[in-house]
mmCIF file of C-alpha atoms in Angstrom:
data_model
loop_
_atom_site.group_PDB
_atom_site.id
_atom_site.type_symbol
_atom_site.label_atom_id
_atom_site.label_comp_id
_atom_site.label_asym_id
_atom_site.label_seq_id
_atom_site.Cartn_x
_atom_site.Cartn_y
_atom_site.Cartn_z
ATOM 1 C CA UNK Z 1 -14.288 -9.268 -16.078
ATOM 2 C CA UNK Z 2 -15.577 -10.122 -12.630
ATOM 3 C CA UNK Z 3 -14.035 -8.239 -9.712
ATOM 4 C CA UNK Z 4 -13.914 -9.844 -6.270
ATOM 5 C CA UNK Z 5 -12.798 -7.787 -3.278
ATOM 6 C CA UNK Z 6 -12.954 -10.586 -0.709
ATOM 7 C CA UNK Z 7 -12.373 -14.321 -0.874
ATOM 8 C CA UNK Z 8 -15.876 -14.861 0.525
ATOM 9 C CA UNK Z 9 -17.319 -13.405 -2.697
ATOM 10 C CA UNK Z 10 -15.817 -16.133 -4.861
ATOM 11 C CA UNK Z 11 -18.535 -18.718 -5.581
ATOM 12 C CA UNK Z 12 -18.261 -22.264 -4.309
ATOM 13 C CA UNK Z 13 -16.931 -24.675 -6.908
ATOM 14 C CA UNK Z 14 -14.970 -21.916 -8.649
ATOM 15 C CA UNK Z 15 -12.272 -23.000 -11.074
ATOM 16 C CA UNK Z 16 -10.139 -24.586 -12.208
ATOM 17 C CA UNK Z 17 -8.042 -21.463 -12.611
ATOM 18 C CA UNK Z 18 -4.733 -20.146 -13.887
ATOM 19 C CA UNK Z 19 -3.517 -17.490 -11.464
ATOM 20 C CA UNK Z 20 -0.919 -14.751 -11.270
ATOM 21 C CA UNK Z 21 -0.226 -12.740 -8.121
ATOM 22 C CA UNK Z 22 1.385 -9.346 -7.625
ATOM 23 C CA UNK Z 23 1.043 -5.640 -6.878
ATOM 24 C CA UNK Z 24 0.536 -4.799 -10.580
ATOM 25 C CA UNK Z 25 1.166 -1.107 -9.932
ATOM 26 C CA UNK Z 26 0.765 0.636 -13.280
ATOM 27 C CA UNK Z 27 -0.088 -2.607 -15.126
ATOM 28 C CA UNK Z 28 3.062 -1.956 -17.167
ATOM 29 C CA UNK Z 29 4.648 -3.923 -20.008
ATOM 30 C CA UNK Z 30 6.203 -6.424 -17.603
ATOM 31 C CA UNK Z 31 2.851 -7.084 -15.975
ATOM 32 C CA UNK Z 32 1.202 -7.405 -19.379
ATOM 33 C CA UNK Z 33 3.749 -10.009 -20.432
ATOM 34 C CA UNK Z 34 2.860 -12.073 -17.356
ATOM 35 C CA UNK Z 35 -0.844 -11.689 -18.051
ATOM 36 C CA UNK Z 36 -0.303 -12.636 -21.694
ATOM 37 C CA UNK Z 37 1.263 -15.931 -20.612
ATOM 38 C CA UNK Z 38 -1.508 -16.370 -18.063
ATOM 39 C CA UNK Z 39 -4.128 -16.137 -20.804
ATOM 40 C CA UNK Z 40 -2.270 -18.737 -22.875
ATOM 41 C CA UNK Z 41 -2.051 -21.124 -19.920
ATOM 42 C CA UNK Z 42 -5.708 -20.642 -19.062
ATOM 43 C CA UNK Z 43 -6.779 -21.333 -22.632
ATOM 44 C CA UNK Z 44 -4.616 -24.450 -22.915
ATOM 45 C CA UNK Z 45 -5.951 -25.835 -19.627
ATOM 46 C CA UNK Z 46 -9.592 -24.756 -20.105
ATOM 47 C CA UNK Z 47 -9.266 -22.754 -16.890
ATOM 48 C CA UNK Z 48 -10.328 -19.306 -15.772
ATOM 49 C CA UNK Z 49 -7.633 -16.622 -15.906
ATOM 50 C CA UNK Z 50 -7.271 -14.791 -12.592
ATOM 51 C CA UNK Z 51 -5.156 -11.868 -11.405
ATOM 52 C CA UNK Z 52 -4.747 -11.651 -7.624
ATOM 53 C CA UNK Z 53 -3.618 -8.237 -6.419
ATOM 54 C CA UNK Z 54 -3.905 -5.942 -3.404
ATOM 55 C CA UNK Z 55 -5.651 -2.700 -2.484
ATOM 56 C CA UNK Z 56 -2.365 -1.050 -1.450
ATOM 57 C CA UNK Z 57 1.357 -1.575 -1.570
ATOM 58 C CA UNK Z 58 2.277 -3.842 1.383
ATOM 59 C CA UNK Z 59 4.764 -1.206 2.559
ATOM 60 C CA UNK Z 60 1.865 1.233 3.052
ATOM 61 C CA UNK Z 61 0.967 -0.921 6.059
ATOM 62 C CA UNK Z 62 4.316 -2.403 7.052
ATOM 63 C CA UNK Z 63 6.742 0.505 6.498
ATOM 64 C CA UNK Z 64 4.787 3.561 5.342
ATOM 65 C CA UNK Z 65 7.865 5.788 5.458
ATOM 66 C CA UNK Z 66 9.428 3.601 2.736
ATOM 67 C CA UNK Z 67 6.302 3.092 0.650
ATOM 68 C CA UNK Z 68 6.608 4.435 -2.925
ATOM 69 C CA UNK Z 69 3.834 6.505 -4.484
ATOM 70 C CA UNK Z 70 1.362 4.427 -6.466
ATOM 71 C CA UNK Z 71 1.372 4.809 -10.238
ATOM 72 C CA UNK Z 72 -2.383 4.161 -10.365
ATOM 73 C CA UNK Z 73 -5.344 4.022 -8.018
ATOM 74 C CA UNK Z 74 -7.377 0.869 -7.512
ATOM 75 C CA UNK Z 75 -10.067 1.824 -10.036
ATOM 76 C CA UNK Z 76 -7.414 2.580 -12.627
ATOM 77 C CA UNK Z 77 -5.615 -0.671 -11.870
ATOM 78 C CA UNK Z 78 -8.666 -2.890 -12.173
ATOM 79 C CA UNK Z 79 -9.760 -1.099 -15.365
ATOM 80 C CA UNK Z 80 -6.318 -1.666 -16.911
ATOM 81 C CA UNK Z 81 -6.322 -5.321 -15.898
ATOM 82 C CA UNK Z 82 -9.801 -5.736 -17.385
ATOM 83 C CA UNK Z 83 -8.494 -4.405 -20.705
ATOM 84 C CA UNK Z 84 -6.050 -7.333 -20.920
ATOM 85 C CA UNK Z 85 -8.919 -9.791 -21.273
ATOM 86 C CA UNK Z 86 -8.577 -11.771 -18.034
ATOM 87 C CA UNK Z 87 -11.678 -13.452 -16.680
ATOM 88 C CA UNK Z 88 -11.437 -12.298 -13.068
ATOM 89 C CA UNK Z 89 -9.496 -10.058 -10.711
ATOM 90 C CA UNK Z 90 -9.288 -10.609 -6.955
ATOM 91 C CA UNK Z 91 -8.444 -7.307 -5.222
ATOM 92 C CA UNK Z 92 -7.606 -8.245 -1.638
ATOM 93 C CA UNK Z 93 -7.413 -5.858 1.307
ATOM 94 C CA UNK Z 94 -3.850 -5.865 2.620
ATOM 95 C CA UNK Z 95 -4.554 -5.214 6.295
ATOM 96 C CA UNK Z 96 -2.893 -6.328 9.520
ATOM 97 C CA UNK Z 97 -4.664 -9.700 9.549
ATOM 98 C CA UNK Z 98 -3.689 -10.429 5.950
ATOM 99 C CA UNK Z 99 -0.067 -9.466 6.596
ATOM 100 C CA UNK Z 100 0.087 -12.116 9.327
ATOM 101 C CA UNK Z 101 -0.871 -15.003 7.028
ATOM 102 C CA UNK Z 102 1.784 -17.698 6.902
ATOM 103 C CA UNK Z 103 2.913 -18.868 3.456
ATOM 104 C CA UNK Z 104 0.984 -22.082 4.017
ATOM 105 C CA UNK Z 105 -2.238 -20.226 4.902
ATOM 106 C CA UNK Z 106 -1.745 -17.866 1.935
ATOM 107 C CA UNK Z 107 -1.578 -20.793 -0.479
ATOM 108 C CA UNK Z 108 -4.350 -22.793 1.177
ATOM 109 C CA UNK Z 109 -6.852 -19.925 1.534
ATOM 110 C CA UNK Z 110 -6.334 -18.230 -1.825
ATOM 111 C CA UNK Z 111 -4.924 -20.672 -4.362
ATOM 112 C CA UNK Z 112 -6.360 -23.958 -3.163
ATOM 113 C CA UNK Z 113 -9.684 -23.430 -1.394
ATOM 114 C CA UNK Z 114 -10.910 -20.247 -3.128
ATOM 115 C CA UNK Z 115 -9.515 -20.457 -6.671
ATOM 116 C CA UNK Z 116 -8.694 -24.163 -7.176
ATOM 117 C CA UNK Z 117 -5.582 -23.172 -9.105
ATOM 118 C CA UNK Z 118 -3.998 -25.585 -11.552
ATOM 119 C CA UNK Z 119 -1.115 -23.283 -12.533
ATOM 120 C CA UNK Z 120 0.375 -20.182 -10.872
ATOM 121 C CA UNK Z 121 2.561 -17.674 -12.741
ATOM 122 C CA UNK Z 122 4.937 -15.406 -10.809
ATOM 123 C CA UNK Z 123 8.144 -13.449 -11.260
ATOM 124 C CA UNK Z 124 11.509 -14.768 -10.094
ATOM 125 C CA UNK Z 125 11.553 -12.408 -7.081
ATOM 126 C CA UNK Z 126 8.028 -13.284 -5.883
ATOM 127 C CA UNK Z 127 7.616 -13.367 -2.094
ATOM 128 C CA UNK Z 128 4.472 -14.088 -0.098
ATOM 129 C CA UNK Z 129 3.198 -14.744 3.408
ATOM 130 C CA UNK Z 130 4.166 -13.184 6.740
ATOM 131 C CA UNK Z 131 7.389 -11.143 6.424
ATOM 132 C CA UNK Z 132 7.804 -12.422 2.868
ATOM 133 C CA UNK Z 133 8.832 -15.841 4.129
ATOM 134 C CA UNK Z 134 7.461 -17.616 1.048
ATOM 135 C CA UNK Z 135 9.642 -17.803 -2.076
ATOM 136 C CA UNK Z 136 9.257 -19.303 -5.528
ATOM 137 C CA UNK Z 137 10.826 -22.512 -4.195
ATOM 138 C CA UNK Z 138 8.341 -22.548 -1.319
ATOM 139 C CA UNK Z 139 5.463 -21.999 -3.705
ATOM 140 C CA UNK Z 140 6.711 -24.792 -5.968
ATOM 141 C CA UNK Z 141 6.781 -27.208 -3.053
ATOM 142 C CA UNK Z 142 3.242 -26.201 -2.045
ATOM 143 C CA UNK Z 143 2.240 -26.778 -5.656
ATOM 144 C CA UNK Z 144 3.494 -30.343 -5.494
ATOM 145 C CA UNK Z 145 1.476 -30.883 -2.330
ATOM 146 C CA UNK Z 146 -1.735 -29.312 -3.588
ATOM 147 C CA UNK Z 147 -1.668 -30.215 -7.271
ATOM 148 C CA UNK Z 148 -0.823 -26.985 -9.070
ATOM 149 C CA UNK Z 149 2.136 -26.119 -11.295
ATOM 150 C CA UNK Z 150 4.321 -23.034 -10.747
ATOM 151 C CA UNK Z 151 5.750 -21.179 -13.727
ATOM 152 C CA UNK Z 152 8.307 -18.375 -13.413
ATOM 153 C CA UNK Z 153 7.892 -15.637 -16.024
ATOM 154 C CA UNK Z 154 11.015 -13.836 -17.226
ATOM 155 C CA UNK Z 155 11.371 -10.081 -16.836
ATOM 156 C CA UNK Z 156 10.675 -7.762 -19.766
ATOM 157 C CA UNK Z 157 13.682 -5.584 -20.619
ATOM 158 C CA UNK Z 158 14.071 -3.005 -23.424
ATOM 159 C CA UNK Z 159 17.232 -2.876 -25.497
ATOM 160 C CA UNK Z 160 19.289 -1.187 -22.762
ATOM 161 C CA UNK Z 161 18.854 -4.257 -20.557
ATOM 162 C CA UNK Z 162 17.136 -2.688 -17.546
ATOM 163 C CA UNK Z 163 14.013 -4.587 -16.616
ATOM 164 C CA UNK Z 164 10.703 -2.782 -16.817
ATOM 165 C CA UNK Z 165 9.586 -1.882 -13.307
ATOM 166 C CA UNK Z 166 7.291 0.486 -11.455
ATOM 167 C CA UNK Z 167 10.398 2.044 -9.886
ATOM 168 C CA UNK Z 168 11.838 2.971 -13.284
ATOM 169 C CA UNK Z 169 8.509 4.448 -14.379
ATOM 170 C CA UNK Z 170 8.332 6.564 -11.206
ATOM 171 C CA UNK Z 171 11.804 7.902 -11.979
ATOM 172 C CA UNK Z 172 10.745 8.870 -15.490
ATOM 173 C CA UNK Z 173 7.589 10.632 -14.299
ATOM 174 C CA UNK Z 174 9.637 12.539 -11.705
ATOM 175 C CA UNK Z 175 11.689 13.853 -14.638
ATOM 176 C CA UNK Z 176 8.643 14.633 -16.777
ATOM 177 C CA UNK Z 177 9.612 11.925 -19.277
ATOM 178 C CA UNK Z 178 6.018 10.897 -19.945
ATOM 179 C CA UNK Z 179 6.675 9.647 -23.480
ATOM 180 C CA UNK Z 180 9.258 7.087 -22.318
ATOM 181 C CA UNK Z 181 7.085 6.194 -19.321
ATOM 182 C CA UNK Z 182 4.244 5.448 -21.749
ATOM 183 C CA UNK Z 183 6.516 3.075 -23.677
ATOM 184 C CA UNK Z 184 7.221 1.096 -20.510
ATOM 185 C CA UNK Z 185 3.638 1.205 -19.323
ATOM 186 C CA UNK Z 186 2.072 0.229 -22.628
ATOM 187 C CA UNK Z 187 -0.429 3.044 -22.084
ATOM 188 C CA UNK Z 188 -0.319 6.788 -21.421
ATOM 189 C CA UNK Z 189 0.428 7.963 -17.852
ATOM 190 C CA UNK Z 190 -2.949 9.012 -16.471
ATOM 191 C CA UNK Z 191 -4.328 10.990 -13.553
ATOM 192 C CA UNK Z 192 -8.027 10.435 -12.774
ATOM 193 C CA UNK Z 193 -10.203 12.611 -10.598
ATOM 194 C CA UNK Z 194 -13.188 14.847 -10.090
ATOM 195 C CA UNK Z 195 -13.192 18.258 -11.765
ATOM 196 C CA UNK Z 196 -13.465 20.912 -9.054
ATOM 197 C CA UNK Z 197 -13.758 24.686 -8.984
ATOM 198 C CA UNK Z 198 -10.465 26.525 -9.082
ATOM 199 C CA UNK Z 199 -9.466 30.187 -8.887
ATOM 200 C CA UNK Z 200 -10.778 30.701 -12.467
ATOM 201 C CA UNK Z 201 -7.578 32.497 -13.466
ATOM 202 C CA UNK Z 202 -7.401 30.443 -16.658
ATOM 203 C CA UNK Z 203 -10.879 31.605 -17.642
ATOM 204 C CA UNK Z 204 -9.899 35.220 -17.032
ATOM 205 C CA UNK Z 205 -6.874 34.738 -19.307
ATOM 206 C CA UNK Z 206 -8.939 33.157 -22.072
ATOM 207 C CA UNK Z 207 -7.882 29.584 -21.289
ATOM 208 C CA UNK Z 208 -10.516 27.999 -19.023
ATOM 209 C CA UNK Z 209 -9.156 24.844 -17.409
ATOM 210 C CA UNK Z 210 -10.583 21.738 -15.793
ATOM 211 C CA UNK Z 211 -8.955 21.491 -12.361
ATOM 212 C CA UNK Z 212 -8.618 18.036 -10.839
ATOM 213 C CA UNK Z 213 -9.273 17.393 -7.168
ATOM 214 C CA UNK Z 214 -6.090 17.117 -5.059
ATOM 215 C CA UNK Z 215 -7.049 13.548 -4.078
ATOM 216 C CA UNK Z 216 -6.984 12.287 -7.671
ATOM 217 C CA UNK Z 217 -5.666 8.822 -8.544
ATOM 218 C CA UNK Z 218 -2.464 8.277 -10.473
ATOM 219 C CA UNK Z 219 1.102 9.516 -10.058
ATOM 220 C CA UNK Z 220 1.394 13.119 -11.222
ATOM 221 C CA UNK Z 221 4.498 13.836 -13.337
ATOM 222 C CA UNK Z 222 6.925 16.656 -12.585
ATOM 223 C CA UNK Z 223 5.838 20.281 -12.816
ATOM 224 C CA UNK Z 224 5.487 21.600 -16.329
ATOM 225 C CA UNK Z 225 3.258 21.956 -19.367
ATOM 226 C CA UNK Z 226 2.242 18.870 -21.329
ATOM 227 C CA UNK Z 227 0.367 17.822 -24.426
ATOM 228 C CA UNK Z 228 -2.267 15.232 -23.708
ATOM 229 C CA UNK Z 229 -5.895 14.245 -23.628
ATOM 230 C CA UNK Z 230 -8.817 14.834 -21.315
ATOM 231 C CA UNK Z 231 -11.173 11.855 -21.381
ATOM 232 C CA UNK Z 232 -14.778 12.002 -20.198
ATOM 233 C CA UNK Z 233 -16.658 8.759 -20.662
ATOM 234 C CA UNK Z 234 -15.729 7.411 -24.081
ATOM 235 C CA UNK Z 235 -14.759 10.769 -25.584
ATOM 236 C CA UNK Z 236 -11.171 12.072 -25.704
ATOM 237 C CA UNK Z 237 -10.475 15.786 -26.101
ATOM 238 C CA UNK Z 238 -7.060 17.261 -27.034
ATOM 239 C CA UNK Z 239 -5.719 19.264 -24.106
ATOM 240 C CA UNK Z 240 -2.864 21.442 -22.918
ATOM 241 C CA UNK Z 241 -2.087 20.315 -19.373
ATOM 242 C CA UNK Z 242 -0.394 22.286 -16.624
ATOM 243 C CA UNK Z 243 1.124 20.577 -13.592
ATOM 244 C CA UNK Z 244 2.462 22.525 -10.623
ATOM 245 C CA UNK Z 245 1.716 25.536 -8.502
ATOM 246 C CA UNK Z 246 1.617 28.120 -11.318
ATOM 247 C CA UNK Z 247 4.533 30.311 -10.169
ATOM 248 C CA UNK Z 248 3.074 33.475 -11.734
ATOM 249 C CA UNK Z 249 0.380 33.532 -9.049
ATOM 250 C CA UNK Z 250 0.605 33.183 -5.269
ATOM 251 C CA UNK Z 251 -1.467 30.786 -3.190
ATOM 252 C CA UNK Z 252 -2.005 28.042 -5.766
ATOM 253 C CA UNK Z 253 -1.871 24.504 -4.266
ATOM 254 C CA UNK Z 254 1.181 22.394 -5.035
ATOM 255 C CA UNK Z 255 0.940 19.789 -7.778
ATOM 256 C CA UNK Z 256 -2.288 21.076 -9.238
ATOM 257 C CA UNK Z 257 -3.356 19.412 -12.495
ATOM 258 C CA UNK Z 258 -5.235 21.689 -14.904
ATOM 259 C CA UNK Z 259 -6.314 20.769 -18.431
ATOM 260 C CA UNK Z 260 -7.317 23.283 -21.102
ATOM 261 C CA UNK Z 261 -9.440 21.523 -23.724
ATOM 262 C CA UNK Z 262 -8.700 22.757 -27.242
ATOM 263 C CA UNK Z 263 -11.562 23.987 -29.435
ATOM 264 C CA UNK Z 264 -14.322 22.944 -27.017
ATOM 265 C CA UNK Z 265 -16.317 24.606 -24.254
ATOM 266 C CA UNK Z 266 -17.354 21.908 -21.795
ATOM 267 C CA UNK Z 267 -19.132 21.901 -18.450
ATOM 268 C CA UNK Z 268 -17.017 19.364 -16.554
ATOM 269 C CA UNK Z 269 -17.622 20.338 -12.929
ATOM 270 C CA UNK Z 270 -18.159 17.294 -10.683
ATOM 271 C CA UNK Z 271 -17.411 14.910 -13.560
ATOM 272 C CA UNK Z 272 -14.779 12.207 -13.152
ATOM 273 C CA UNK Z 273 -12.255 12.569 -15.961
ATOM 274 C CA UNK Z 274 -8.932 11.051 -17.003
ATOM 275 C CA UNK Z 275 -6.041 13.330 -17.917
ATOM 276 C CA UNK Z 276 -3.563 11.471 -20.118
ATOM 277 C CA UNK Z 277 -0.023 12.761 -20.671
ATOM 278 C CA UNK Z 278 1.601 12.454 -24.126
ATOM 279 C CA UNK Z 279 4.650 14.747 -24.115
ATOM 280 C CA UNK Z 280 6.239 17.454 -21.945
ATOM 281 C CA UNK Z 281 6.673 20.849 -23.592
ATOM 282 C CA UNK Z 282 8.508 22.778 -20.894
ATOM 283 C CA UNK Z 283 8.908 23.405 -17.184
ATOM 284 C CA UNK Z 284 6.977 25.956 -15.154
ATOM 285 C CA UNK Z 285 8.132 29.583 -15.486
ATOM 286 C CA UNK Z 286 7.257 32.679 -13.430
ATOM 287 C CA UNK Z 287 6.315 35.537 -15.772
ATOM 288 C CA UNK Z 288 6.551 39.246 -15.023
ATOM 289 C CA UNK Z 289 3.036 40.265 -15.873
ATOM 290 C CA UNK Z 290 0.012 38.772 -17.585
ATOM 291 C CA UNK Z 291 0.789 39.588 -21.233
ATOM 292 C CA UNK Z 292 3.942 37.424 -21.497
ATOM 293 C CA UNK Z 293 2.040 34.591 -19.835
ATOM 294 C CA UNK Z 294 -0.845 34.819 -22.322
ATOM 295 C CA UNK Z 295 1.608 34.876 -25.238
ATOM 296 C CA UNK Z 296 3.329 31.770 -23.894
ATOM 297 C CA UNK Z 297 -0.010 30.007 -23.439
ATOM 298 C CA UNK Z 298 -0.887 30.650 -27.086
ATOM 299 C CA UNK Z 299 2.479 29.193 -28.097
ATOM 300 C CA UNK Z 300 1.912 26.176 -25.850
ATOM 301 C CA UNK Z 301 -1.497 25.487 -27.380
ATOM 302 C CA UNK Z 302 -0.036 25.630 -30.893
ATOM 303 C CA UNK Z 303 2.675 23.131 -29.930
ATOM 304 C CA UNK Z 304 0.136 20.852 -28.255
ATOM 305 C CA UNK Z 305 -1.971 20.857 -31.399
ATOM 306 C CA UNK Z 306 1.031 19.862 -33.522
ATOM 307 C CA UNK Z 307 2.128 17.077 -31.155
ATOM 308 C CA UNK Z 308 -1.321 15.550 -30.869
ATOM 309 C CA UNK Z 309 -1.891 15.743 -34.619
ATOM 310 C CA UNK Z 310 1.340 13.801 -35.175
ATOM 311 C CA UNK Z 311 0.581 11.179 -32.540
ATOM 312 C CA UNK Z 312 -3.148 10.706 -33.130
#
């Protein structure tokens, strides 16, 4: 997949293309359904398949106090999109100048002049241009003028009828429901970051952990202990993961992600790793003394081993 981060990078004479546009936060099952239809349209029309997305949620610029936390960082997002098999992704900077684009300029600059779109796929609630003035009806009219078709893709909804959305997934992660979140995402919830030096308390207890930098990408689930995987490069290692401030000890940063790799001793410092969450075992507990904590950690590791063996 080619990644373009500015319209000026797209080569002259590009296209024709089949395009979908959106935030694609999490690249969840709903997004994947849209991209699946995009790939079919592109193949039928002998066009390039293109995802157009943005480097931040528009509310991060327009109303930061109302902006939700991102499910994934930009590297995670583009990697997940690449896994769907699309030809190209355009990751545009959503800055003040971009936010001022009229619907007409949005269509002309991106869909017509840069991508030479022949079909555009969007959701029923799609809005675009300054203050969201453009709607699906607006886009359809522009399509008639400029020679591209607009297709509205239906929402994906599980059996309970609620449509799959980034908002729902955030709610599940806030409750520690990583297994159900994974079902909606179509992949495991993941936090990616650099392994940094911690207080080394885990090592002293016999459970050395890889501590992720506080500025890691990906929405961290609620405090607790989880079964999951630590991924470095192409290798996945079974891991017991702790999220939180470790209430047994004072002075530990909030929302720290630590992963204890089972049966391996690895030097991970300064490596970028992915920590993938499979299932929550329990919440965080403050223990009176070290011995009960060590006993609980042994129990946690045994449970993690069982869970990962069953789900592998």
